[in-house]
Tab-separated table of C-alpha atoms and ligand atoms in Angstrom:
chain	number	residue	atom	x	y	z
N	283	MET	CA	89.348	75.836	91.316
N	284	GLY	CA	89.820	78.963	89.353
N	285	ASP	CA	90.163	78.178	85.690
N	286	TYR	CA	91.640	81.277	84.078
N	287	VAL	CA	93.925	82.962	81.625
N	288	LEU	CA	96.222	85.882	82.375
N	289	ARG	CA	95.651	88.928	80.248
N	290	CYS	CA	97.606	92.114	79.739
N	291	PRO	CA	95.468	95.294	80.037
N	292	ARG	CA	96.260	95.776	76.321
N	293	GLY	CA	94.348	92.624	75.556
N	294	GLU	CA	97.013	90.025	74.946
N	295	ALA	CA	96.642	86.619	76.697
N	296	VAL	CA	99.780	85.441	78.452
N	297	ARG	CA	101.026	82.029	79.526
N	298	ASP	CA	100.812	81.552	83.292
N	299	SER	CA	104.057	81.346	85.205
N	300	ILE	CA	104.553	82.072	88.856
N	301	PHE	CA	108.045	83.436	88.515
N	302	ASP	CA	107.478	85.986	85.854
N	303	LEU	CA	104.290	87.973	85.982
N	304	ALA	CA	105.520	90.621	83.597
N	305	CYS	CA	103.909	91.040	80.216
N	306	PRO	CA	106.165	89.370	77.613
N	307	SER	CA	105.647	92.225	75.170
N	308	GLY	CA	107.718	94.330	77.547
N	309	HIS	CA	104.646	96.333	78.437
N	310	GLU	CA	104.624	97.583	82.033
N	311	GLY	CA	100.964	96.863	82.693
N	312	LEU	CA	99.624	94.626	85.430
N	313	LEU	CA	98.545	91.247	84.077
N	314	ARG	CA	95.041	90.332	85.127
N	315	THR	CA	93.250	87.032	85.635
N	316	GLU	CA	90.229	86.274	83.517
N	317	TYR	CA	88.232	83.450	85.059
N	318	SER	CA	86.036	81.122	83.073
N	319	ALA	CA	83.484	81.177	85.927
N	320	VAL	CA	81.273	84.181	85.183
N	321	ARG	CA	79.189	83.937	88.337
N	322	MET	CA	80.364	84.284	91.896
N	323	VAL	CA	79.356	81.027	93.545
N	324	PRO	CA	80.786	80.391	97.020
N	325	ARG	CA	82.130	76.862	97.365
N	326	GLU	CA	82.327	74.496	100.324
N	327	PHE	CA	85.973	75.197	101.135
N	328	ALA	CA	87.039	76.815	104.396
N	329	GLY	CA	88.152	80.399	104.824
N	330	ILE	CA	89.013	82.511	101.805
N	331	TYR	CA	88.910	79.423	99.558
N	332	LYS	CA	85.144	79.592	99.355
N	333	PHE	CA	85.982	82.080	96.577
N	334	CYS	CA	88.406	79.687	94.885
N	335	ASP	CA	86.639	79.976	91.505
N	336	TRP	CA	87.957	83.538	91.399
N	337	LEU	CA	91.401	82.820	92.826
N	338	PRO	CA	94.349	81.853	90.591
N	339	VAL	CA	94.944	78.599	92.472
N	340	ARG	CA	94.645	74.874	91.825
N	341	SER	CA	94.921	73.822	95.454
N	342	VAL	CA	93.529	75.027	98.759
N	343	LEU	CA	95.183	75.398	102.154
N	344	ASP	CA	93.556	74.535	105.445
N	345	THR	CA	92.576	77.854	107.021
N	346	ARG	CA	89.820	79.622	108.926
N	347	SER	CA	91.055	82.954	107.711
N	348	ALA	CA	88.701	85.063	105.579
N	349	PRO	CA	87.271	88.565	105.479
N	350	VAL	CA	83.863	89.120	107.075
N	351	ALA	CA	81.194	91.700	106.273
N	352	PHE	CA	78.680	93.186	108.677
N	353	GLN	CA	76.717	96.273	109.599
N	354	SER	CA	77.451	98.166	112.773
N	355	ARG	CA	74.284	99.827	113.986
N	356	ARG	CA	76.162	102.321	116.135
N	357	ILE	CA	78.694	103.363	113.521
N	358	SER	CA	75.950	103.743	110.907
N	359	LYS	CA	73.960	105.879	113.296
N	360	GLU	CA	76.931	108.046	114.246
N	361	LEU	CA	77.674	108.687	110.576
N	362	GLY	CA	74.042	109.065	109.537
N	363	LEU	CA	74.407	106.405	106.849
N	364	LYS	CA	71.552	103.977	106.336
N	365	ASN	CA	73.366	101.476	104.176
N	366	LEU	CA	76.878	101.274	105.516
N	367	TRP	CA	78.595	97.894	105.364
N	368	ILE	CA	81.929	97.053	106.854
N	369	GLY	CA	84.396	94.557	105.429
N	370	PHE	CA	86.718	93.445	108.206
N	371	THR	CA	89.871	91.366	107.992
N	372	GLY	CA	91.593	90.651	111.264
N	373	TYR	CA	90.963	88.933	114.570
N	374	TYR	CA	87.457	89.586	115.836
N	375	PRO	CA	85.841	86.313	116.949
N	376	GLU	CA	82.490	87.933	117.874
N	377	ARG	CA	82.121	88.836	114.196
N	378	GLY	CA	83.491	85.514	112.956
N	379	ALA	CA	86.867	86.905	111.909
N	380	TYR	CA	89.862	84.667	112.673
N	381	THR	CA	92.742	86.122	110.708
N	382	ALA	CA	95.632	85.591	113.117
N	383	SER	CA	98.020	88.020	111.435
N	384	CYS	CA	95.317	90.674	111.786
N	385	SER	CA	95.303	92.293	108.350
N	386	PHE	CA	94.074	91.719	104.808
N	387	LYS	CA	97.675	90.978	103.800
N	388	GLU	CA	96.874	87.423	104.887
N	389	MET	CA	94.381	87.277	101.996
N	390	GLU	CA	97.376	87.928	99.731
N	391	ALA	CA	99.618	85.386	101.421
N	392	LEU	CA	97.169	82.454	101.334
N	393	PRO	CA	96.569	82.243	97.565
N	394	THR	CA	100.242	83.085	96.959
N	395	TYR	CA	101.216	79.965	98.903
N	396	SER	CA	98.611	77.925	97.031
N	397	ARG	CA	100.296	79.026	93.805
N	398	VAL	CA	103.726	78.238	95.160
N	399	ASN	CA	102.459	74.709	95.879
N	400	ASP	CA	100.732	74.534	92.482
N	401	PHE	CA	104.029	75.353	90.796
N	402	GLY	CA	106.067	72.773	92.725
N	403	GLY	CA	107.014	74.573	95.933
N	404	GLY	CA	109.866	76.879	96.877
N	405	THR	CA	110.916	79.592	99.267
N	406	VAL	CA	109.090	82.907	98.986
N	407	LEU	CA	111.341	85.919	99.421
N	408	LEU	CA	110.064	89.240	100.703
N	409	ALA	CA	111.132	92.452	102.355
N	410	SER	CA	108.620	94.035	104.685
N	411	ALA	CA	108.470	96.172	107.760
N	412	GLY	CA	105.048	95.155	108.932
N	413	ASN	CA	101.825	93.421	108.016
N	414	THR	CA	103.091	91.691	104.874
N	415	ALA	CA	105.860	89.975	106.840
N	416	ARG	CA	103.423	88.976	109.534
N	417	ALA	CA	100.902	87.591	107.032
N	418	PHE	CA	103.405	85.554	105.027
N	419	ALA	CA	105.099	84.271	108.201
N	420	GLN	CA	101.723	83.276	109.657
N	421	VAL	CA	100.622	81.357	106.562
N	422	ALA	CA	104.059	79.784	106.128
N	423	GLY	CA	104.202	78.831	109.817
N	424	GLU	CA	100.722	77.310	109.721
N	425	THR	CA	101.056	75.407	106.476
N	426	GLY	CA	104.767	74.543	106.395
N	427	GLY	CA	105.332	76.793	103.374
N	428	ARG	CA	108.810	78.264	103.287
N	429	CYS	CA	109.774	81.908	103.310
N	430	LEU	CA	112.732	84.165	103.828
N	431	ILE	CA	111.874	87.588	105.178
N	432	VAL	CA	114.157	90.604	105.332
N	433	VAL	CA	113.205	93.350	107.783
N	434	PRO	CA	114.817	96.566	108.991
N	435	LYS	CA	116.476	96.086	112.363
N	436	ARG	CA	113.863	98.045	114.285
N	437	SER	CA	111.126	95.605	113.154
N	438	ALA	CA	113.042	92.481	114.163
N	439	GLY	CA	111.437	90.921	117.228
N	440	LYS	CA	108.003	92.194	116.229
N	441	LEU	CA	107.310	89.311	113.890
N	442	LYS	CA	104.868	87.015	115.688
N	443	VAL	CA	102.925	83.965	114.564
N	444	THR	CA	100.607	81.396	116.157
N	445	LYS	CA	102.670	78.495	114.923
N	446	ASP	CA	106.272	78.287	113.852
N	447	THR	CA	107.227	75.065	112.144
N	448	GLY	CA	110.710	76.304	111.420
N	449	SER	CA	109.909	77.093	107.802
N	450	VAL	CA	110.245	80.860	108.227
N	451	ARG	CA	113.713	82.394	108.025
N	452	LEU	CA	114.165	85.950	109.199
N	453	PHE	CA	117.066	88.302	108.546
N	454	ALA	CA	117.404	91.809	109.949
N	455	VAL	CA	119.271	94.556	108.157
N	456	ASN	CA	121.173	97.278	109.923
N	457	GLY	CA	119.252	100.071	108.213
N	458	ASP	CA	115.760	101.174	107.217
N	459	TYR	CA	113.032	99.657	105.059
N	460	ALA	CA	114.687	100.794	101.820
N	461	ASP	CA	117.863	98.991	102.925
N	462	ALA	CA	115.831	95.843	103.636
N	463	ILE	CA	114.387	96.002	100.113
N	464	GLU	CA	117.841	96.415	98.636
N	465	MET	CA	119.152	93.466	100.631
N	466	SER	CA	116.231	91.298	99.468
N	467	GLU	CA	117.122	92.222	95.875
N	468	ARG	CA	120.696	91.094	96.479
N	469	ILE	CA	119.409	87.852	97.994
N	470	ALA	CA	117.065	87.341	95.019
N	471	ALA	CA	120.067	87.658	92.712
N	472	LEU	CA	121.704	84.717	94.515
N	473	GLY	CA	118.955	82.577	92.997
N	474	GLY	CA	116.784	79.836	94.439
N	475	PHE	CA	113.999	82.049	95.760
N	476	ILE	CA	110.550	83.078	94.592
N	477	PRO	CA	110.132	86.853	94.903
N	478	GLU	CA	106.513	87.386	95.980
N	479	GLY	CA	105.927	89.766	93.093
N	480	GLY	CA	104.208	92.677	94.851
N	481	ALA	CA	101.300	94.239	92.967
N	482	ARG	CA	102.124	92.141	89.886
N	483	ASN	CA	101.259	88.978	91.770
N	484	VAL	CA	97.716	88.123	90.676
N	485	ALA	CA	97.254	85.880	93.725
N	486	ARG	CA	97.879	88.869	95.968
N	487	ARG	CA	95.423	91.068	94.100
N	488	ASP	CA	92.647	88.510	93.693
N	489	GLY	CA	93.116	87.473	97.323
N	490	MET	CA	92.570	91.077	98.449
N	491	GLY	CA	89.580	91.285	96.128
N	492	THR	CA	87.746	88.711	98.270
N	493	VAL	CA	86.995	91.438	100.823
N	494	LEU	CA	84.646	93.058	98.334
N	495	LEU	CA	83.291	89.655	97.245
N	496	GLU	CA	82.345	88.912	100.847
N	497	GLY	CA	80.789	92.362	101.067
N	498	VAL	CA	78.705	91.864	97.938
N	499	LEU	CA	77.478	88.483	99.220
N	500	ALA	CA	76.252	90.299	102.331
N	501	MET	CA	74.880	93.392	100.557
N	502	GLY	CA	73.333	91.531	97.625
N	503	ARG	CA	74.625	94.265	95.313
N	504	LEU	CA	77.679	96.283	94.425
N	505	PRO	CA	78.132	99.303	96.702
N	506	ASP	CA	77.911	102.859	95.389
N	507	HIS	CA	81.121	103.788	97.188
N	508	TYR	CA	84.191	101.885	98.353
N	509	PHE	CA	86.462	103.333	101.075
N	510	GLN	CA	89.982	102.131	101.853
N	511	ALA	CA	93.290	103.464	103.171
N	512	VAL	CA	96.080	102.849	100.659
N	513	GLY	CA	99.845	102.742	100.609
N	514	SER	CA	100.543	100.884	97.384
N	515	GLY	CA	96.944	101.100	96.228
N	516	THR	CA	96.966	97.411	95.350
N	517	GLY	CA	93.802	96.913	97.398
N	518	ALA	CA	92.052	99.564	95.312
N	519	ILE	CA	93.165	97.954	92.064
N	520	SER	CA	91.867	94.644	93.435
N	521	ALA	CA	88.511	96.191	94.329
N	522	TRP	CA	88.217	97.571	90.789
N	523	GLU	CA	89.086	94.201	89.251
N	524	ALA	CA	86.658	92.356	91.546
N	525	SER	CA	83.964	94.921	90.680
N	526	MET	CA	84.442	94.307	86.961
N	527	ARG	CA	83.946	90.569	87.571
N	528	LEU	CA	80.840	91.272	89.645
N	529	VAL	CA	79.398	93.514	86.931
N	530	ARG	CA	80.014	90.741	84.413
N	531	ASP	CA	78.218	88.315	86.760
N	532	GLY	CA	75.139	90.431	86.111
N	533	ARG	CA	73.270	89.953	89.407
N	534	PHE	CA	74.779	92.788	91.445
N	535	GLY	CA	74.340	95.888	89.347
N	536	ASN	CA	76.205	97.341	86.421
N	537	ARG	CA	77.942	100.324	87.990
N	538	LEU	CA	81.481	100.194	89.334
N	539	PRO	CA	81.686	101.591	92.888
N	540	SER	CA	83.491	104.912	93.253
N	541	LEU	CA	86.901	104.468	94.877
N	542	ASN	CA	87.489	106.673	97.915
N	543	LEU	CA	91.092	106.193	98.890
N	544	SER	CA	92.881	107.661	101.847
N	545	GLN	CA	96.470	108.351	102.782
N	546	ASN	CA	97.974	109.589	106.022
N	547	LEU	CA	99.230	113.200	105.984
N	548	PRO	CA	101.832	114.358	105.287
N	549	PHE	CA	102.744	111.277	103.195
N	550	VAL	CA	100.186	111.524	100.382
N	551	PRO	CA	102.072	111.110	97.077
N	552	MET	CA	99.220	109.442	95.188
N	553	MET	CA	96.773	112.066	96.366
N	554	ARG	CA	99.054	114.830	95.109
N	555	ALA	CA	99.584	113.210	91.734
N	556	TRP	CA	95.869	112.443	91.317
N	557	ASN	CA	94.734	115.915	92.344
N	558	ALA	CA	97.184	117.434	89.866
N	559	GLY	CA	95.807	115.161	87.148
N	560	ARG	CA	99.143	113.430	86.645
N	561	ARG	CA	99.607	109.772	85.777
N	562	ASN	CA	103.037	109.773	87.349
N	563	ILE	CA	104.246	110.390	90.854
N	564	SER	CA	106.891	113.052	90.655
N	565	LYS	CA	109.747	113.946	92.936
N	566	GLU	CA	107.827	116.793	94.480
N	567	ASP	CA	104.993	114.435	95.456
N	568	LEU	CA	107.511	112.573	97.588
N	569	GLU	CA	109.361	115.513	99.100
N	570	ASP	CA	108.900	116.823	102.680
N	571	TYR	CA	109.376	113.426	104.222
N	572	ALA	CA	112.757	112.300	103.027
N	573	ASP	CA	113.474	111.006	106.508
N	574	GLY	CA	110.054	111.443	108.053
N	575	ILE	CA	108.458	108.170	107.023
N	576	CYS	CA	109.059	106.387	110.289
N	577	GLN	CA	107.246	109.204	112.099
N	578	ILE	CA	104.073	108.582	110.176
N	579	TYR	CA	101.193	107.334	112.262
N	580	ALA	CA	99.951	104.671	109.818
N	581	ASP	CA	103.318	103.563	108.491
N	582	VAL	CA	101.920	100.674	106.402
N	583	LEU	CA	100.637	103.442	104.133
N	584	THR	CA	104.057	104.794	103.209
N	585	ASN	CA	104.965	103.231	99.892
N	586	ARG	CA	107.391	105.198	97.747
N	587	ARG	CA	106.908	103.242	94.551
N	588	PRO	CA	103.218	102.378	94.318
N	589	PRO	CA	101.804	100.869	91.086
N	590	TYR	CA	100.056	104.152	90.403
N	591	GLY	CA	100.757	105.090	86.795
N	592	VAL	CA	101.281	101.627	85.256
N	593	PRO	CA	98.557	100.398	82.895
N	594	GLY	CA	95.956	98.672	85.055
N	595	GLY	CA	97.222	100.535	88.153
N	596	VAL	CA	95.695	102.993	90.603
N	597	PHE	CA	95.358	105.865	88.128
N	598	ASP	CA	93.424	103.676	85.704
N	599	ALA	CA	91.303	102.253	88.540
N	600	LEU	CA	90.253	105.729	89.712
N	601	SER	CA	89.712	106.900	86.147
N	602	ALA	CA	87.414	103.947	85.474
N	603	CYS	CA	85.476	104.050	88.742
N	604	GLY	CA	85.498	107.715	89.654
N	605	GLY	CA	86.258	108.698	93.196
N	606	LYS	CA	88.860	110.643	95.067
N	607	PHE	CA	91.756	110.732	97.484
N	608	PHE	CA	91.495	111.875	101.089
N	609	GLY	CA	94.452	113.189	103.099
N	610	ILE	CA	93.878	112.299	106.734
N	611	SER	CA	95.781	113.703	109.701
N	612	GLU	CA	96.868	111.635	112.662
N	613	ALA	CA	94.420	113.497	114.917
N	614	GLU	CA	91.511	112.689	112.596
N	615	ALA	CA	92.533	109.039	112.460
N	616	VAL	CA	92.875	108.772	116.229
N	617	SER	CA	89.488	110.346	116.724
N	618	ALA	CA	87.956	107.901	114.216
N	619	GLY	CA	89.555	105.083	116.207
N	620	LYS	CA	87.774	106.328	119.329
N	621	LEU	CA	84.442	106.300	117.572
N	622	TRP	CA	85.100	102.740	116.441
N	623	SER	CA	86.023	101.566	119.951
N	624	SER	CA	82.838	103.040	121.350
N	625	ALA	CA	80.847	100.780	119.028
N	626	GLU	CA	82.886	97.655	118.342
N	627	SER	CA	85.171	95.566	120.517
N	628	ALA	CA	88.119	94.844	118.202
N	629	SER	CA	90.815	97.512	118.006
N	630	LEU	CA	91.792	98.827	114.582
N	631	ASP	CA	95.073	98.989	112.716
N	632	PRO	CA	96.106	102.675	112.351
N	633	ALA	CA	95.527	102.350	108.588
N	634	ALA	CA	91.930	101.288	109.203
N	635	ASN	CA	91.466	104.334	111.435
N	636	VAL	CA	92.587	106.447	108.478
N	637	ALA	CA	89.959	104.803	106.259
N	638	LEU	CA	87.202	105.339	108.812
N	639	ALA	CA	88.274	108.982	109.213
N	640	SER	CA	87.936	109.472	105.454
N	641	LEU	CA	84.400	108.111	105.568
N	642	ILE	CA	83.542	110.418	108.470
N	643	GLN	CA	84.823	113.329	106.394
N	644	ALA	CA	82.836	112.272	103.326
N	645	ALA	CA	79.655	111.963	105.405
N	646	GLU	CA	80.161	115.287	107.221
N	647	ARG	CA	80.797	117.127	103.975
N	648	ASN	CA	77.810	115.528	102.266
N	649	MET	CA	79.993	113.989	99.612
N	650	ILE	CA	77.847	110.872	99.855
N	651	SER	CA	74.142	110.628	100.447
N	652	CYS	CA	72.683	108.917	103.505
N	653	GLU	CA	70.830	106.440	101.300
N	654	ASP	CA	73.912	105.374	99.336
N	655	THR	CA	75.284	101.891	99.796
N	656	VAL	CA	78.747	102.343	101.230
N	657	PHE	CA	81.421	99.689	101.756
N	658	LEU	CA	84.204	100.469	104.208
N	659	ASN	CA	87.194	98.163	103.935
N	660	ILE	CA	88.626	97.790	107.430
N	661	THR	CA	91.941	96.343	106.364
N	662	GLY	CA	93.277	95.322	109.743
N	663	GLY	CA	92.386	94.969	113.403
N	664	GLY	CA	92.324	92.884	116.531
N	665	THR	CA	96.059	92.681	117.251
N	666	ASP	CA	95.591	93.217	120.995
N	667	ARG	CA	93.028	90.408	121.248
N	668	ALA	CA	95.148	88.119	119.075
N	669	GLU	CA	98.100	88.802	121.337
N	670	GLU	CA	96.051	87.835	124.412
N	671	GLU	CA	94.181	84.860	123.034
N	672	LEU	CA	96.292	83.190	120.398
N	673	GLY	CA	99.562	82.552	122.229
N	674	LEU	CA	101.860	84.153	119.675
N	675	THR	CA	105.544	83.280	119.364
N	676	ALA	CA	108.138	85.693	118.058
N	677	ILE	CA	110.346	84.604	115.175
N	678	LEU	CA	113.911	85.652	115.843
N	679	PRO	CA	116.330	86.796	113.146
N	680	GLU	CA	119.101	84.383	112.186
N	681	ALA	CA	121.451	87.293	111.734
N	682	CYS	CA	121.592	91.058	111.509
N	683	LEU	CA	123.243	91.892	108.192
N	684	ASN	CA	125.252	95.030	107.592
N	685	LYS	CA	124.265	97.033	104.522
N	686	ASP	CA	127.726	96.712	103.027
N	687	ILE	CA	128.132	92.965	103.621
N	688	SER	CA	130.239	91.380	100.871
N	689	GLY	CA	128.629	89.113	98.322
N	690	GLU	CA	130.524	86.160	99.667
N	691	ASP	CA	129.510	86.759	103.275
N	692	LEU	CA	125.904	87.271	102.224
N	693	ARG	CA	125.916	83.993	100.332
N	694	GLY	CA	127.423	82.336	103.404
N	695	ALA	CA	124.747	83.770	105.702
N	696	ILE	CA	121.893	82.733	103.425
N	697	HIS	CA	123.069	79.326	102.273
N	698	GLU	CA	124.740	78.121	105.453
P	837	LIG	C1	99.034	97.195	103.480
P	837	LIG	C2	97.900	97.737	104.237
P	837	LIG	C3	97.092	98.739	103.679
P	837	LIG	C4	97.348	99.347	102.332
P	837	LIG	O1	97.063	98.441	101.345
P	837	LIG	P1	97.326	98.706	99.794
P	837	LIG	O2	96.042	98.438	99.148
P	837	LIG	O3	98.382	97.717	99.419
P	837	LIG	O4	97.771	100.076	99.611
P	837	LIG	C5	96.026	99.191	104.418
P	837	LIG	N1	95.765	98.701	105.639
P	837	LIG	C6	96.517	97.737	106.205
P	837	LIG	C7	96.165	97.251	107.568
P	837	LIG	C8	97.608	97.223	105.520
P	837	LIG	O5	98.355	96.270	106.098
């Protein structure tokens, strides 16, 4: 298993504790794992745990779920790229992909639950409107891990898993995603839960990093360019961190891949801040869509508080690797989705369509050369097939909470 220390981007080593992944010096930076294993050596464990030497876990869960990497002759030909590799996380049996919750969020949920077990168990608390909820509920349902999920009312009923062992509790909130987050903060304050930690959670980041690890196993080298659609940008930070480990390994090249990150127009706050050369997302980066977020095509990409400026965050990742942001319209994403469907049989998550559209743009504008090794992170897909083949059950909310519920009533609803 991964033997490691946690280190602050300023250099200080930090004692490992699941509950508090903040740097004790009060520094805002993202703590990072530093593994004693220098080389990437896949192990005999199933699913994502073949990379357990580079996961912050001491135990493995029984799962088939893992990213896959492959080349698509037709997509490569369409784009005129000779060395295009695709990392895919989702449900696509023909390509060996069996991630039932259909996105790379499951790669975050699996090692997080291993850590929860490593630290003595507990109930993971999260607020989510989409793929994160589905991933954590899937892993919890499959492995008996416990979680309490808070979702906005309109997402209740959409949460589906292959197996529900009764360990997943779901609460809806009469309000939007921001209200669900606020409610989860109130529930956290009641005590007794493990907040999943977001981008600070090293299990989430190193779990996402396995997509690139799988890619590098297939490619035999680090790519020149990495493409991904981002909302929080945590996947991009993970790719940077995984790349640094792979450079240190020594067998895959010594250049970090450039990070080519895409957001869905008009919600492109990180793109605006980056293009203006700012380390911080300002108010004006977020304006224009005060109430427009739910109308965004790829709504998993709408994060208002991404770990962009924090030390070890997206700004530092892009500064270290080079690269750029792409703003992709819905029409461009939909047209990329059509190209994909003409070549491959699994459908894509809207966010993955955005990523593919950004690659199409980069190829058309000669921003990359046809000989370059390119890695496209397809972060989600296959929901329609999973729906047909996996016999999903919906998890129903225990209650729909009003935003202004009293502390006492909330405690009653949660601890009944
Ligand atoms: C969450 C999500 C993203 C964005 O990931 P981040 O790296 O956290 O910004 C992209 N695609 C899909 C399918 C997602 O669920």
